[in-house]
């Protein structure tokens, strides 16, 4: 009772504080003010995460954690979570989210807790990886799903693997000083996996990276809806070992497209393409004179081309990674088939819908009214 009351009492003002910061961040600000608000926002997010971890551990200790069993799209949840955390990736680190096509459209389980598991594992992977790749893989298994988070980070020594799941513990003494963190994330993640009747395993080598594997018994609820087939020849200029090539090689043939990959240095001699895809912004300057095909540029948010640079490379569309399947499919559809026909007005001239907001806290009223108005 005290735990729940404390969480509710602290959580409410924190929500108001974060909401007001989000509204202020969208107003007219100088670059310095915007950066200051972003720092405050990230600090508040870490504080909320720490509070939630402590509350969940307390509930688990007293067997008070309630798990939902509802239908949800686990693949979309994984992609959305990876996209939200992509801002934490170090410059030059490729974050990829690879979803097996055989996954069901919906499974039965607790989406909040599955999101929490991935958030903790992916946050750790991004925090400890300064070069190379971080990959999230989701695959079906006869008993449910297999979720893997792999990285090329600092890795974990064999004698430290037994300590990383202990509360407030880090793999090494200096880890918390160098990288930050409370040492609660992995503890909570393993306990959550066990509460969902699943398991969490880790393989790691110092200097080579880590792989965390989560097996969860999430039964299938509904099959995935098939997408209309696409038509065209798509050529990607990217490394064979990149996450982009793995995503395209899995998805594009299944959508009916003729897909080929070339190394960025190979050029386009003798290649006919209806669409070019690249993850190398620096390669595009020499690429445009060789082809008039539209280009999809896939890169991190911080590496997107400025408007004047993008204008010189038209037709060009920029997509941020990690690239979700729906985002990729819609971009391919736009570039290969043209824009979809405008949708008919469904309300038939009726006045705009009205929304009733039920909230007794004045600060939360201001926050939600501001968000809805925006």
XYZ file of C-alpha atoms in Angstrom:
374
model
C 0.000 0.000 0.000
C 2.767 2.428 0.919
C 4.646 1.581 -2.281
C 1.605 2.199 -4.481
C 0.691 5.388 -2.637
C 4.255 6.711 -2.900
C 4.413 5.921 -6.625
C 1.102 7.647 -7.312
C 2.071 10.674 -5.234
C 5.448 11.167 -6.923
C 4.326 10.132 -10.408
C 1.595 12.758 -10.761
C 3.794 15.871 -10.348
C 6.486 14.259 -12.520
C 3.964 13.808 -15.327
C 3.007 17.466 -15.062
C 6.638 18.527 -15.071
C 7.499 16.439 -18.135
C 4.374 17.513 -19.991
C 5.026 21.209 -19.470
C 8.637 20.759 -20.599
C 7.422 19.069 -23.777
C 5.056 21.960 -24.507
C 7.741 24.574 -23.802
C 10.181 22.745 -26.071
C 7.881 23.280 -29.051
C 7.677 27.055 -28.532
C 9.969 29.767 -29.937
C 13.333 29.061 -28.305
C 16.960 29.782 -28.922
C 19.269 26.845 -29.637
C 20.725 27.095 -26.125
C 17.300 27.126 -24.469
C 16.169 24.166 -26.545
C 19.269 22.202 -25.548
C 18.712 23.047 -21.884
C 15.125 21.835 -22.083
C 16.236 18.647 -23.814
C 18.704 17.957 -20.991
C 15.971 18.585 -18.425
C 13.606 16.335 -20.369
C 16.128 13.476 -20.562
C 16.962 13.839 -16.864
C 13.271 13.681 -15.988
C 12.835 10.609 -18.163
C 15.690 8.863 -16.339
C 14.171 9.817 -12.986
C 10.787 8.391 -13.998
C 12.448 5.204 -15.249
C 14.330 4.792 -11.963
C 11.131 5.378 -9.969
C 9.210 2.843 -12.080
C 11.991 0.255 -11.718
C 12.019 0.651 -7.932
C 8.228 0.372 -7.734
C 8.155 -2.709 -9.955
C 10.875 -4.436 -7.944
C 8.937 -3.699 -4.754
C 5.724 -5.065 -6.272
C 7.492 -8.188 -7.492
C 9.018 -8.746 -4.081
C 5.569 -8.674 -2.503
C 3.875 -10.535 -5.403
C 1.723 -7.500 -6.221
C 2.672 -7.039 -9.871
C -0.346 -7.653 -12.097
C 0.282 -8.812 -15.660
C -2.161 -8.153 -18.479
C -3.176 -10.718 -21.082
C -4.453 -8.751 -24.047
C -3.948 -8.930 -27.829
C -1.222 -6.621 -29.187
C 1.052 -6.240 -32.204
C 4.414 -7.246 -30.741
C 6.354 -6.462 -33.946
C 5.080 -2.865 -34.104
C 5.717 -2.442 -30.377
C 9.342 -3.545 -30.817
C 9.853 -1.201 -33.791
C 8.291 1.785 -31.994
C 10.428 1.225 -28.899
C 13.610 0.952 -30.965
C 12.710 4.168 -32.799
C 12.140 6.036 -29.534
C 15.513 4.919 -28.179
C 17.430 5.607 -31.405
C 18.371 9.101 -30.203
C 20.666 7.408 -27.656
C 22.817 5.784 -30.350
C 26.377 7.085 -30.581
C 27.432 8.732 -33.869
C 28.316 6.093 -36.425
C 26.515 3.261 -34.596
C 23.985 1.538 -36.871
C 20.779 0.608 -35.031
C 18.652 -1.955 -36.878
C 15.332 -3.586 -36.064
C 14.828 -6.879 -37.927
C 11.403 -8.519 -37.760
C 10.849 -12.026 -39.137
C 8.047 -12.072 -41.745
C 6.535 -15.212 -40.187
C 5.475 -13.417 -36.998
C 1.740 -13.360 -36.215
C -0.124 -10.076 -36.488
C -1.075 -10.167 -32.798
C -0.049 -12.148 -29.737
C -1.499 -12.413 -26.228
C 0.473 -10.895 -23.350
C 1.380 -7.721 -21.490
C 2.608 -5.077 -23.957
C 3.790 -2.700 -21.226
C 6.096 -5.311 -19.703
C 7.417 -6.474 -23.091
C 8.222 -2.849 -23.913
C 9.928 -2.494 -20.537
C 12.112 -5.543 -21.199
C 13.256 -4.227 -24.582
C 13.769 -0.700 -23.253
C 16.143 -1.930 -20.568
C 18.104 -4.234 -22.874
C 18.341 -1.798 -25.781
C 19.245 1.139 -23.534
C 22.135 -0.901 -22.157
C 23.293 -1.960 -25.629
C 23.292 1.638 -26.908
C 25.000 2.912 -23.777
C 27.907 0.469 -24.001
C 28.364 0.574 -27.811
C 30.466 3.374 -29.277
C 31.102 1.910 -32.743
C 29.689 -0.829 -34.949
C 26.126 -2.101 -34.732
C 23.221 -2.662 -32.370
C 20.614 -5.072 -33.722
C 17.171 -5.957 -32.369
C 15.803 -9.229 -33.789
C 12.316 -10.613 -33.280
C 11.498 -14.162 -34.396
C 8.620 -16.583 -33.862
C 9.108 -19.747 -31.860
C 6.691 -22.673 -31.392
C 6.133 -21.613 -27.792
C 6.034 -17.846 -28.424
C 8.694 -15.342 -29.475
C 12.461 -14.934 -29.332
C 13.693 -11.356 -28.854
C 17.435 -10.723 -29.222
C 19.438 -7.561 -28.622
C 22.976 -7.834 -30.028
C 25.723 -5.234 -29.918
C 29.391 -4.723 -30.744
C 30.064 -2.888 -27.481
C 32.519 -3.377 -24.642
C 31.236 -6.843 -23.725
C 31.170 -8.525 -20.327
C 33.850 -10.694 -18.752
C 32.898 -14.268 -17.879
C 33.425 -13.755 -14.138
C 31.095 -10.721 -14.198
C 28.143 -12.417 -15.910
C 26.852 -13.746 -12.593
C 26.817 -10.249 -11.053
C 25.029 -8.202 -13.707
C 21.563 -9.421 -12.653
C 22.064 -8.442 -9.011
C 20.394 -5.190 -7.847
C 22.601 -2.081 -7.976
C 25.491 -4.105 -9.468
C 27.620 -3.333 -12.530
C 29.943 -5.596 -14.471
C 33.004 -3.619 -13.286
C 33.692 -1.155 -10.514
C 34.239 1.815 -12.846
C 31.291 1.137 -15.144
C 28.775 3.316 -13.308
C 31.218 6.247 -13.222
C 32.034 5.957 -16.918
C 28.631 5.109 -18.396
C 26.114 6.006 -15.679
C 23.122 3.917 -14.654
C 21.745 2.481 -11.426
C 22.311 -1.243 -11.935
C 18.572 -1.961 -11.631
C 17.677 -2.471 -15.303
C 18.941 -6.021 -15.830
C 17.691 -7.153 -12.430
C 14.187 -5.975 -13.227
C 14.369 -7.351 -16.772
C 15.169 -10.884 -15.626
C 12.467 -10.776 -12.937
C 9.910 -9.498 -15.471
C 10.820 -12.274 -17.909
C 10.365 -14.868 -15.177
C 7.057 -13.271 -14.116
C 5.854 -13.708 -17.728
C 7.040 -17.383 -17.549
C 9.906 -16.624 -19.924
C 13.677 -16.566 -19.686
C 16.602 -14.187 -20.215
C 20.052 -15.398 -21.285
C 23.264 -13.570 -22.149
C 26.339 -14.417 -24.233
C 29.213 -11.969 -24.196
C 32.918 -11.544 -24.837
C 34.974 -8.569 -23.641
C 35.725 -6.213 -26.499
C 33.462 -8.047 -28.965
C 29.970 -7.316 -27.700
C 26.978 -9.014 -26.109
C 23.789 -10.825 -27.054
C 20.784 -10.870 -24.727
C 18.113 -13.434 -25.647
C 14.568 -13.250 -24.289
C 12.128 -16.119 -24.765
C 8.510 -15.330 -23.922
C 5.486 -17.661 -24.218
C 3.200 -15.222 -26.053
C 0.561 -17.295 -27.894
C -0.583 -16.209 -31.340
C -3.907 -14.360 -31.504
C -4.270 -13.249 -35.146
C -2.369 -13.776 -38.370
C -0.618 -10.853 -40.032
C -2.580 -9.133 -42.796
C -0.927 -9.544 -46.229
C 0.226 -6.368 -47.980
C -0.578 -5.608 -51.622
C 2.405 -6.595 -53.790
C 4.770 -3.959 -55.161
C 6.472 -3.968 -58.557
C 9.866 -2.672 -59.612
C 13.641 -3.086 -59.484
C 15.352 -1.824 -56.352
C 19.109 -1.496 -55.964
C 20.712 -0.818 -52.589
C 24.169 0.693 -52.205
C 25.291 -0.576 -48.808
C 27.610 -3.015 -47.120
C 26.749 -6.706 -47.189
C 27.139 -6.787 -43.401
C 24.824 -3.856 -42.773
C 21.469 -4.060 -41.068
C 19.950 -2.252 -44.039
C 20.864 -5.050 -46.449
C 19.526 -7.683 -44.047
C 16.227 -5.797 -43.749
C 15.848 -5.215 -47.498
C 16.851 -8.763 -48.478
C 14.204 -10.138 -46.115
C 11.351 -7.737 -46.861
C 11.544 -6.621 -50.493
C 11.329 -10.033 -52.246
C 8.383 -10.905 -49.980
C 6.654 -7.735 -51.252
C 7.187 -8.736 -54.889
C 10.195 -6.516 -55.656
C 13.351 -7.394 -57.584
C 16.091 -6.563 -55.064
C 19.856 -6.355 -55.635
C 22.689 -5.018 -53.507
C 25.936 -3.379 -54.586
C 28.847 -2.036 -52.572
C 28.894 1.782 -52.471
C 32.233 1.830 -54.345
C 30.917 -0.325 -57.204
C 28.883 2.465 -58.778
C 25.927 1.941 -61.115
C 27.597 0.909 -64.373
C 25.269 -1.423 -66.253
C 22.619 -1.283 -63.516
C 19.001 -0.378 -64.278
C 16.890 0.520 -61.279
C 13.475 1.995 -60.594
C 14.595 3.015 -57.101
C 17.942 3.396 -55.326
C 18.384 2.939 -51.579
C 21.542 3.970 -49.727
C 22.758 4.449 -46.168
C 25.783 6.505 -47.289
C 25.018 10.266 -47.499
C 28.551 11.004 -48.735
C 28.055 8.683 -51.741
C 25.043 10.491 -53.156
C 26.898 13.451 -54.709
C 28.601 11.204 -57.248
C 25.541 8.991 -57.603
C 22.981 11.480 -58.876
C 24.665 12.226 -62.254
C 24.616 8.491 -63.038
C 20.904 7.867 -62.483
C 17.595 9.709 -62.556
C 15.887 7.107 -60.345
C 14.444 8.290 -57.009
C 16.711 7.777 -54.006
C 15.778 6.659 -50.500
C 18.478 7.731 -48.040
C 18.418 5.812 -44.749
C 20.495 7.347 -41.949
C 20.406 8.350 -38.293
C 18.430 11.426 -37.293
C 21.605 13.406 -36.715
C 22.960 12.531 -40.178
C 19.976 13.618 -42.289
C 20.946 16.001 -45.082
C 20.137 19.694 -44.825
C 17.392 21.038 -47.080
C 19.769 22.686 -49.566
C 21.851 19.485 -49.909
C 18.729 17.361 -50.318
C 17.364 19.726 -52.963
C 20.397 19.090 -55.188
C 19.747 15.342 -55.098
C 16.056 15.296 -55.953
C 14.096 13.115 -56.332
C 15.194 12.126 -52.820
C 13.377 10.967 -49.711
C 15.124 10.669 -46.353
C 14.190 8.017 -43.802
C 15.574 7.736 -40.273
C 16.780 4.435 -38.894
C 15.894 2.096 -37.360
C 13.627 1.613 -40.349
C 10.229 0.127 -39.493
C 8.615 -2.206 -42.018
C 5.499 -0.032 -42.429
C 7.614 3.081 -43.009
C 9.730 1.261 -45.590
C 6.701 -0.211 -47.383
C 4.933 3.162 -47.579
C 8.072 4.862 -48.925
C 8.490 2.165 -51.571
C 4.839 2.499 -52.508
C 5.169 6.283 -52.898
C 8.299 6.108 -55.013
C 7.351 3.142 -57.216
C 3.579 3.510 -57.576
C 3.103 7.246 -57.032
C 1.045 8.873 -54.249
C -2.184 7.075 -53.253
C -5.498 8.644 -54.313
C -6.942 11.146 -51.819
C -9.233 9.607 -49.235
C -12.864 10.639 -49.316
C -14.121 12.834 -46.501
C -15.716 10.385 -44.102
C -17.624 12.826 -41.885
C -19.815 14.109 -44.711
C -19.641 17.792 -43.751
C -20.346 17.199 -40.068
C -18.746 19.566 -37.534
C -15.379 18.508 -36.043
C -15.486 15.826 -33.377
C -15.513 16.971 -29.759
C -13.200 15.474 -27.141
C -14.109 15.290 -23.453
C -11.075 15.437 -21.172
C -11.666 14.015 -17.684
C -8.830 15.094 -15.389
C -9.020 16.574 -11.894
C -5.430 17.836 -11.697
C -5.073 21.435 -12.982
C -1.478 20.912 -14.175
C -2.420 17.782 -16.109
C -5.394 19.659 -17.591
C -3.049 22.292 -18.999
C -0.624 19.682 -20.315
C -3.208 17.556 -22.109
C -5.139 20.565 -23.449
C -1.871 21.903 -24.831
C -0.992 18.569 -26.446
C -4.442 18.156 -27.974
C -4.437 21.721 -29.252
C -1.058 21.205 -30.866
